[in-house]
């Protein structure tokens, strides 16, 4: 994941990346997160079924706060629990580009869902027109 992440930092053309089912884990997510902080082309990222868990999601959420291109993100089947979801909810408050988020088959829990909900509520609707 470190080698791929370094390439993503320099990428100027790739817009979609599917990394599903690769057991990336928390350490791999840390590397990927660093690249997404600077990557300016990736709009679709599929990370489902990678055992990201809370630690990986917390690292990834820091990247989502500053990433300005990612629009679609698939995170299903990653054992993301309440702590990872809380971090994601906070990231959603800052992220201005994400329009599609798949969190199916995770362990979000009630508290995580509440924080996630607050992050989603804080987003302005880009399709709403008029006053």
mmCIF file with all atom_site columns, C-alpha atoms in Angstrom:
data_model
loop_
_atom_site.group_PDB
_atom_site.id
_atom_site.type_symbol
_atom_site.label_atom_id
_atom_site.label_alt_id
_atom_site.label_comp_id
_atom_site.label_asym_id
_atom_site.label_entity_id
_atom_site.label_seq_id
_atom_site.pdbx_PDB_ins_code
_atom_site.Cartn_x
_atom_site.Cartn_y
_atom_site.Cartn_z
_atom_site.occupancy
_atom_site.B_iso_or_equiv
_atom_site.pdbx_formal_charge
_atom_site.auth_seq_id
_atom_site.auth_comp_id
_atom_site.auth_asym_id
_atom_site.auth_atom_id
_atom_site.pdbx_PDB_model_num
ATOM 1   C CA . UNK A 1 1   ? 0.000   0.000  0.000   1.00 0.00 ? 1   UNK A CA 1
ATOM 2   C CA . UNK A 1 2   ? 2.913   2.359  0.647   1.00 0.00 ? 2   UNK A CA 1
ATOM 3   C CA . UNK A 1 3   ? 4.173   2.080  -2.936  1.00 0.00 ? 3   UNK A CA 1
ATOM 4   C CA . UNK A 1 4   ? 0.719   2.641  -4.408  1.00 0.00 ? 4   UNK A CA 1
ATOM 5   C CA . UNK A 1 5   ? 0.110   5.556  -2.064  1.00 0.00 ? 5   UNK A CA 1
ATOM 6   C CA . UNK A 1 6   ? 3.314   7.261  -3.150  1.00 0.00 ? 6   UNK A CA 1
ATOM 7   C CA . UNK A 1 7   ? 2.186   6.908  -6.778  1.00 0.00 ? 7   UNK A CA 1
ATOM 8   C CA . UNK A 1 8   ? -1.190  8.451  -5.960  1.00 0.00 ? 8   UNK A CA 1
ATOM 9   C CA . UNK A 1 9   ? 0.572   11.526 -4.611  1.00 0.00 ? 9   UNK A CA 1
ATOM 10  C CA . UNK A 1 10  ? 2.009   12.129 -8.079  1.00 0.00 ? 10  UNK A CA 1
ATOM 11  C CA . UNK A 1 11  ? -0.983  10.938 -10.115 1.00 0.00 ? 11  UNK A CA 1
ATOM 12  C CA . UNK A 1 12  ? -2.457  13.468 -12.519 1.00 0.00 ? 12  UNK A CA 1
ATOM 13  C CA . UNK A 1 13  ? -4.937  11.343 -14.504 1.00 0.00 ? 13  UNK A CA 1
ATOM 14  C CA . UNK A 1 14  ? -6.482  8.468  -12.498 1.00 0.00 ? 14  UNK A CA 1
ATOM 15  C CA . UNK A 1 15  ? -10.015 9.296  -11.365 1.00 0.00 ? 15  UNK A CA 1
ATOM 16  C CA . UNK A 1 16  ? -11.338 5.901  -10.205 1.00 0.00 ? 16  UNK A CA 1
ATOM 17  C CA . UNK A 1 17  ? -9.637  3.273  -8.067  1.00 0.00 ? 17  UNK A CA 1
ATOM 18  C CA . UNK A 1 18  ? -10.990 -0.068 -6.869  1.00 0.00 ? 18  UNK A CA 1
ATOM 19  C CA . UNK A 1 19  ? -9.098  -1.643 -3.971  1.00 0.00 ? 19  UNK A CA 1
ATOM 20  C CA . UNK A 1 20  ? -11.851 -3.888 -2.674  1.00 0.00 ? 20  UNK A CA 1
ATOM 21  C CA . UNK A 1 21  ? -10.959 -7.106 -0.844  1.00 0.00 ? 21  UNK A CA 1
ATOM 22  C CA . UNK A 1 22  ? -7.249  -6.395 -0.298  1.00 0.00 ? 22  UNK A CA 1
ATOM 23  C CA . UNK A 1 23  ? -6.994  -6.553 3.509   1.00 0.00 ? 23  UNK A CA 1
ATOM 24  C CA . UNK A 1 24  ? -5.523  -3.053 3.609   1.00 0.00 ? 24  UNK A CA 1
ATOM 25  C CA . UNK A 1 25  ? -6.053  -2.644 7.356   1.00 0.00 ? 25  UNK A CA 1
ATOM 26  C CA . UNK A 1 26  ? -5.214  0.347  9.539   1.00 0.00 ? 26  UNK A CA 1
ATOM 27  C CA . UNK A 1 27  ? -1.555  0.660  8.524   1.00 0.00 ? 27  UNK A CA 1
ATOM 28  C CA . UNK A 1 28  ? -2.393  0.639  4.830   1.00 0.00 ? 28  UNK A CA 1
ATOM 29  C CA . UNK A 1 29  ? -5.103  3.216  5.428   1.00 0.00 ? 29  UNK A CA 1
ATOM 30  C CA . UNK A 1 30  ? -2.553  5.498  7.041   1.00 0.00 ? 30  UNK A CA 1
ATOM 31  C CA . UNK A 1 31  ? -0.462  5.400  3.845   1.00 0.00 ? 31  UNK A CA 1
ATOM 32  C CA . UNK A 1 32  ? -3.491  5.862  1.620   1.00 0.00 ? 32  UNK A CA 1
ATOM 33  C CA . UNK A 1 33  ? -4.645  8.764  3.759   1.00 0.00 ? 33  UNK A CA 1
ATOM 34  C CA . UNK A 1 34  ? -1.396  10.638 3.270   1.00 0.00 ? 34  UNK A CA 1
ATOM 35  C CA . UNK A 1 35  ? -1.753  10.350 -0.500  1.00 0.00 ? 35  UNK A CA 1
ATOM 36  C CA . UNK A 1 36  ? -5.380  11.510 -0.497  1.00 0.00 ? 36  UNK A CA 1
ATOM 37  C CA . UNK A 1 37  ? -4.359  14.668 1.307   1.00 0.00 ? 37  UNK A CA 1
ATOM 38  C CA . UNK A 1 38  ? -2.490  15.768 -1.827  1.00 0.00 ? 38  UNK A CA 1
ATOM 39  C CA . UNK A 1 39  ? -4.098  13.828 -4.707  1.00 0.00 ? 39  UNK A CA 1
ATOM 40  C CA . UNK A 1 40  ? -6.179  16.120 -6.924  1.00 0.00 ? 40  UNK A CA 1
ATOM 41  C CA . UNK A 1 41  ? -7.688  13.728 -9.462  1.00 0.00 ? 41  UNK A CA 1
ATOM 42  C CA . UNK A 1 42  ? -9.299  10.760 -7.688  1.00 0.00 ? 42  UNK A CA 1
ATOM 43  C CA . UNK A 1 43  ? -13.098 11.084 -7.592  1.00 0.00 ? 43  UNK A CA 1
ATOM 44  C CA . UNK A 1 44  ? -14.212 7.453  -6.967  1.00 0.00 ? 44  UNK A CA 1
ATOM 45  C CA . UNK A 1 45  ? -12.621 5.121  -4.416  1.00 0.00 ? 45  UNK A CA 1
ATOM 46  C CA . UNK A 1 46  ? -13.848 1.608  -3.592  1.00 0.00 ? 46  UNK A CA 1
ATOM 47  C CA . UNK A 1 47  ? -12.416 0.245  -0.345  1.00 0.00 ? 47  UNK A CA 1
ATOM 48  C CA . UNK A 1 48  ? -15.076 -2.275 0.585   1.00 0.00 ? 48  UNK A CA 1
ATOM 49  C CA . UNK A 1 49  ? -14.041 -5.471 2.396   1.00 0.00 ? 49  UNK A CA 1
ATOM 50  C CA . UNK A 1 50  ? -10.595 -4.361 3.611   1.00 0.00 ? 50  UNK A CA 1
ATOM 51  C CA . UNK A 1 51  ? -10.664 -4.719 7.418   1.00 0.00 ? 51  UNK A CA 1
ATOM 52  C CA . UNK A 1 52  ? -10.138 -0.998 7.915   1.00 0.00 ? 52  UNK A CA 1
ATOM 53  C CA . UNK A 1 53  ? -11.608 -1.000 11.447  1.00 0.00 ? 53  UNK A CA 1
ATOM 54  C CA . UNK A 1 54  ? -11.702 2.057  13.723  1.00 0.00 ? 54  UNK A CA 1
ATOM 55  C CA . UNK A 1 55  ? -7.983  2.941  13.622  1.00 0.00 ? 55  UNK A CA 1
ATOM 56  C CA . UNK A 1 56  ? -7.875  2.908  9.834   1.00 0.00 ? 56  UNK A CA 1
ATOM 57  C CA . UNK A 1 57  ? -11.030 4.985  9.564   1.00 0.00 ? 57  UNK A CA 1
ATOM 58  C CA . UNK A 1 58  ? -9.706  7.551  12.004  1.00 0.00 ? 58  UNK A CA 1
ATOM 59  C CA . UNK A 1 59  ? -6.581  8.036  9.867   1.00 0.00 ? 59  UNK A CA 1
ATOM 60  C CA . UNK A 1 60  ? -8.609  8.119  6.663   1.00 0.00 ? 60  UNK A CA 1
ATOM 61  C CA . UNK A 1 61  ? -11.004 10.694 8.104   1.00 0.00 ? 61  UNK A CA 1
ATOM 62  C CA . UNK A 1 62  ? -8.158  13.164 8.495   1.00 0.00 ? 62  UNK A CA 1
ATOM 63  C CA . UNK A 1 63  ? -7.561  12.918 4.745   1.00 0.00 ? 63  UNK A CA 1
ATOM 64  C CA . UNK A 1 64  ? -11.261 13.414 3.988   1.00 0.00 ? 64  UNK A CA 1
ATOM 65  C CA . UNK A 1 65  ? -11.186 16.714 5.850   1.00 0.00 ? 65  UNK A CA 1
ATOM 66  C CA . UNK A 1 66  ? -8.773  18.198 3.302   1.00 0.00 ? 66  UNK A CA 1
ATOM 67  C CA . UNK A 1 67  ? -9.356  16.156 0.129   1.00 0.00 ? 67  UNK A CA 1
ATOM 68  C CA . UNK A 1 68  ? -11.038 18.289 -2.546  1.00 0.00 ? 68  UNK A CA 1
ATOM 69  C CA . UNK A 1 69  ? -11.880 15.785 -5.283  1.00 0.00 ? 69  UNK A CA 1
ATOM 70  C CA . UNK A 1 70  ? -13.302 12.545 -3.873  1.00 0.00 ? 70  UNK A CA 1
ATOM 71  C CA . UNK A 1 71  ? -17.035 12.319 -4.679  1.00 0.00 ? 71  UNK A CA 1
ATOM 72  C CA . UNK A 1 72  ? -17.819 8.601  -4.250  1.00 0.00 ? 72  UNK A CA 1
ATOM 73  C CA . UNK A 1 73  ? -16.503 6.392  -1.473  1.00 0.00 ? 73  UNK A CA 1
ATOM 74  C CA . UNK A 1 74  ? -17.354 2.733  -0.785  1.00 0.00 ? 74  UNK A CA 1
ATOM 75  C CA . UNK A 1 75  ? -16.484 1.526  2.722   1.00 0.00 ? 75  UNK A CA 1
ATOM 76  C CA . UNK A 1 76  ? -18.844 -1.416 3.192   1.00 0.00 ? 76  UNK A CA 1
ATOM 77  C CA . UNK A 1 77  ? -17.749 -4.575 5.055   1.00 0.00 ? 77  UNK A CA 1
ATOM 78  C CA . UNK A 1 78  ? -14.813 -3.002 6.913   1.00 0.00 ? 78  UNK A CA 1
ATOM 79  C CA . UNK A 1 79  ? -15.583 -3.585 10.595  1.00 0.00 ? 79  UNK A CA 1
ATOM 80  C CA . UNK A 1 80  ? -15.743 0.175  11.167  1.00 0.00 ? 80  UNK A CA 1
ATOM 81  C CA . UNK A 1 81  ? -17.176 0.708  14.625  1.00 0.00 ? 81  UNK A CA 1
ATOM 82  C CA . UNK A 1 82  ? -18.408 3.659  16.627  1.00 0.00 ? 82  UNK A CA 1
ATOM 83  C CA . UNK A 1 83  ? -15.006 5.365  16.990  1.00 0.00 ? 83  UNK A CA 1
ATOM 84  C CA . UNK A 1 84  ? -14.205 5.216  13.289  1.00 0.00 ? 84  UNK A CA 1
ATOM 85  C CA . UNK A 1 85  ? -17.683 6.425  12.445  1.00 0.00 ? 85  UNK A CA 1
ATOM 86  C CA . UNK A 1 86  ? -17.325 9.343  14.844  1.00 0.00 ? 86  UNK A CA 1
ATOM 87  C CA . UNK A 1 87  ? -14.137 10.390 13.053  1.00 0.00 ? 87  UNK A CA 1
ATOM 88  C CA . UNK A 1 88  ? -15.902 10.049 9.705   1.00 0.00 ? 88  UNK A CA 1
ATOM 89  C CA . UNK A 1 89  ? -18.797 12.186 10.937  1.00 0.00 ? 89  UNK A CA 1
ATOM 90  C CA . UNK A 1 90  ? -16.384 14.940 11.910  1.00 0.00 ? 90  UNK A CA 1
ATOM 91  C CA . UNK A 1 91  ? -14.666 14.681 8.525   1.00 0.00 ? 91  UNK A CA 1
ATOM 92  C CA . UNK A 1 92  ? -17.986 15.056 6.714   1.00 0.00 ? 92  UNK A CA 1
ATOM 93  C CA . UNK A 1 93  ? -18.466 18.443 8.337   1.00 0.00 ? 93  UNK A CA 1
ATOM 94  C CA . UNK A 1 94  ? -15.310 19.697 6.613   1.00 0.00 ? 94  UNK A CA 1
ATOM 95  C CA . UNK A 1 95  ? -15.401 17.743 3.334   1.00 0.00 ? 95  UNK A CA 1
ATOM 96  C CA . UNK A 1 96  ? -17.069 19.654 0.486   1.00 0.00 ? 96  UNK A CA 1
ATOM 97  C CA . UNK A 1 97  ? -16.962 17.114 -2.354  1.00 0.00 ? 97  UNK A CA 1
ATOM 98  C CA . UNK A 1 98  ? -18.229 13.725 -1.140  1.00 0.00 ? 98  UNK A CA 1
ATOM 99  C CA . UNK A 1 99  ? -21.692 13.002 -2.580  1.00 0.00 ? 99  UNK A CA 1
ATOM 100 C CA . UNK A 1 100 ? -21.923 9.182  -2.315  1.00 0.00 ? 100 UNK A CA 1
ATOM 101 C CA . UNK A 1 101 ? -20.945 7.155  0.760   1.00 0.00 ? 101 UNK A CA 1
ATOM 102 C CA . UNK A 1 102 ? -21.472 3.392  1.227   1.00 0.00 ? 102 UNK A CA 1
ATOM 103 C CA . UNK A 1 103 ? -21.130 2.188  4.835   1.00 0.00 ? 103 UNK A CA 1
ATOM 104 C CA . UNK A 1 104 ? -23.101 -1.066 4.603   1.00 0.00 ? 104 UNK A CA 1
ATOM 105 C CA . UNK A 1 105 ? -22.121 -3.995 6.812   1.00 0.00 ? 105 UNK A CA 1
ATOM 106 C CA . UNK A 1 106 ? -20.081 -2.123 9.401   1.00 0.00 ? 106 UNK A CA 1
ATOM 107 C CA . UNK A 1 107 ? -20.449 -1.935 13.173  1.00 0.00 ? 107 UNK A CA 1
ATOM 108 C CA . UNK A 1 108 ? -21.440 1.710  13.420  1.00 0.00 ? 108 UNK A CA 1
ATOM 109 C CA . UNK A 1 109 ? -23.660 1.570  16.497  1.00 0.00 ? 109 UNK A CA 1
ATOM 110 C CA . UNK A 1 110 ? -26.091 4.177  17.785  1.00 0.00 ? 110 UNK A CA 1
ATOM 111 C CA . UNK A 1 111 ? -23.547 6.741  18.991  1.00 0.00 ? 111 UNK A CA 1
ATOM 112 C CA . UNK A 1 112 ? -21.532 6.511  15.790  1.00 0.00 ? 112 UNK A CA 1
ATOM 113 C CA . UNK A 1 113 ? -24.705 6.899  13.750  1.00 0.00 ? 113 UNK A CA 1
ATOM 114 C CA . UNK A 1 114 ? -25.610 10.067 15.667  1.00 0.00 ? 114 UNK A CA 1
ATOM 115 C CA . UNK A 1 115 ? -22.230 11.683 14.950  1.00 0.00 ? 115 UNK A CA 1
ATOM 116 C CA . UNK A 1 116 ? -22.395 10.574 11.334  1.00 0.00 ? 116 UNK A CA 1
ATOM 117 C CA . UNK A 1 117 ? -25.869 12.059 11.083  1.00 0.00 ? 117 UNK A CA 1
ATOM 118 C CA . UNK A 1 118 ? -24.646 15.412 12.414  1.00 0.00 ? 118 UNK A CA 1
ATOM 119 C CA . UNK A 1 119 ? -21.853 15.419 9.833   1.00 0.00 ? 119 UNK A CA 1
ATOM 120 C CA . UNK A 1 120 ? -24.321 14.773 7.045   1.00 0.00 ? 120 UNK A CA 1
ATOM 121 C CA . UNK A 1 121 ? -26.777 17.411 8.286   1.00 0.00 ? 121 UNK A CA 1
ATOM 122 C CA . UNK A 1 122 ? -24.092 20.082 8.208   1.00 0.00 ? 122 UNK A CA 1
ATOM 123 C CA . UNK A 1 123 ? -23.665 19.664 4.450   1.00 0.00 ? 123 UNK A CA 1
ATOM 124 C CA . UNK A 1 124 ? -25.352 22.237 2.207   1.00 0.00 ? 124 UNK A CA 1
ATOM 125 C CA . UNK A 1 125 ? -27.437 20.765 -0.614  1.00 0.00 ? 125 UNK A CA 1
ATOM 126 C CA . UNK A 1 126 ? -25.641 21.585 -3.903  1.00 0.00 ? 126 UNK A CA 1
ATOM 127 C CA . UNK A 1 127 ? -28.817 20.787 -5.889  1.00 0.00 ? 127 UNK A CA 1
ATOM 128 C CA . UNK A 1 128 ? -31.103 23.160 -4.005  1.00 0.00 ? 128 UNK A CA 1
ATOM 129 C CA . UNK A 1 129 ? -31.818 26.377 -5.841  1.00 0.00 ? 129 UNK A CA 1
ATOM 130 C CA . UNK A 1 130 ? -33.664 29.503 -4.848  1.00 0.00 ? 130 UNK A CA 1
ATOM 131 C CA . UNK A 1 131 ? -34.413 30.734 -1.372  1.00 0.00 ? 131 UNK A CA 1
#
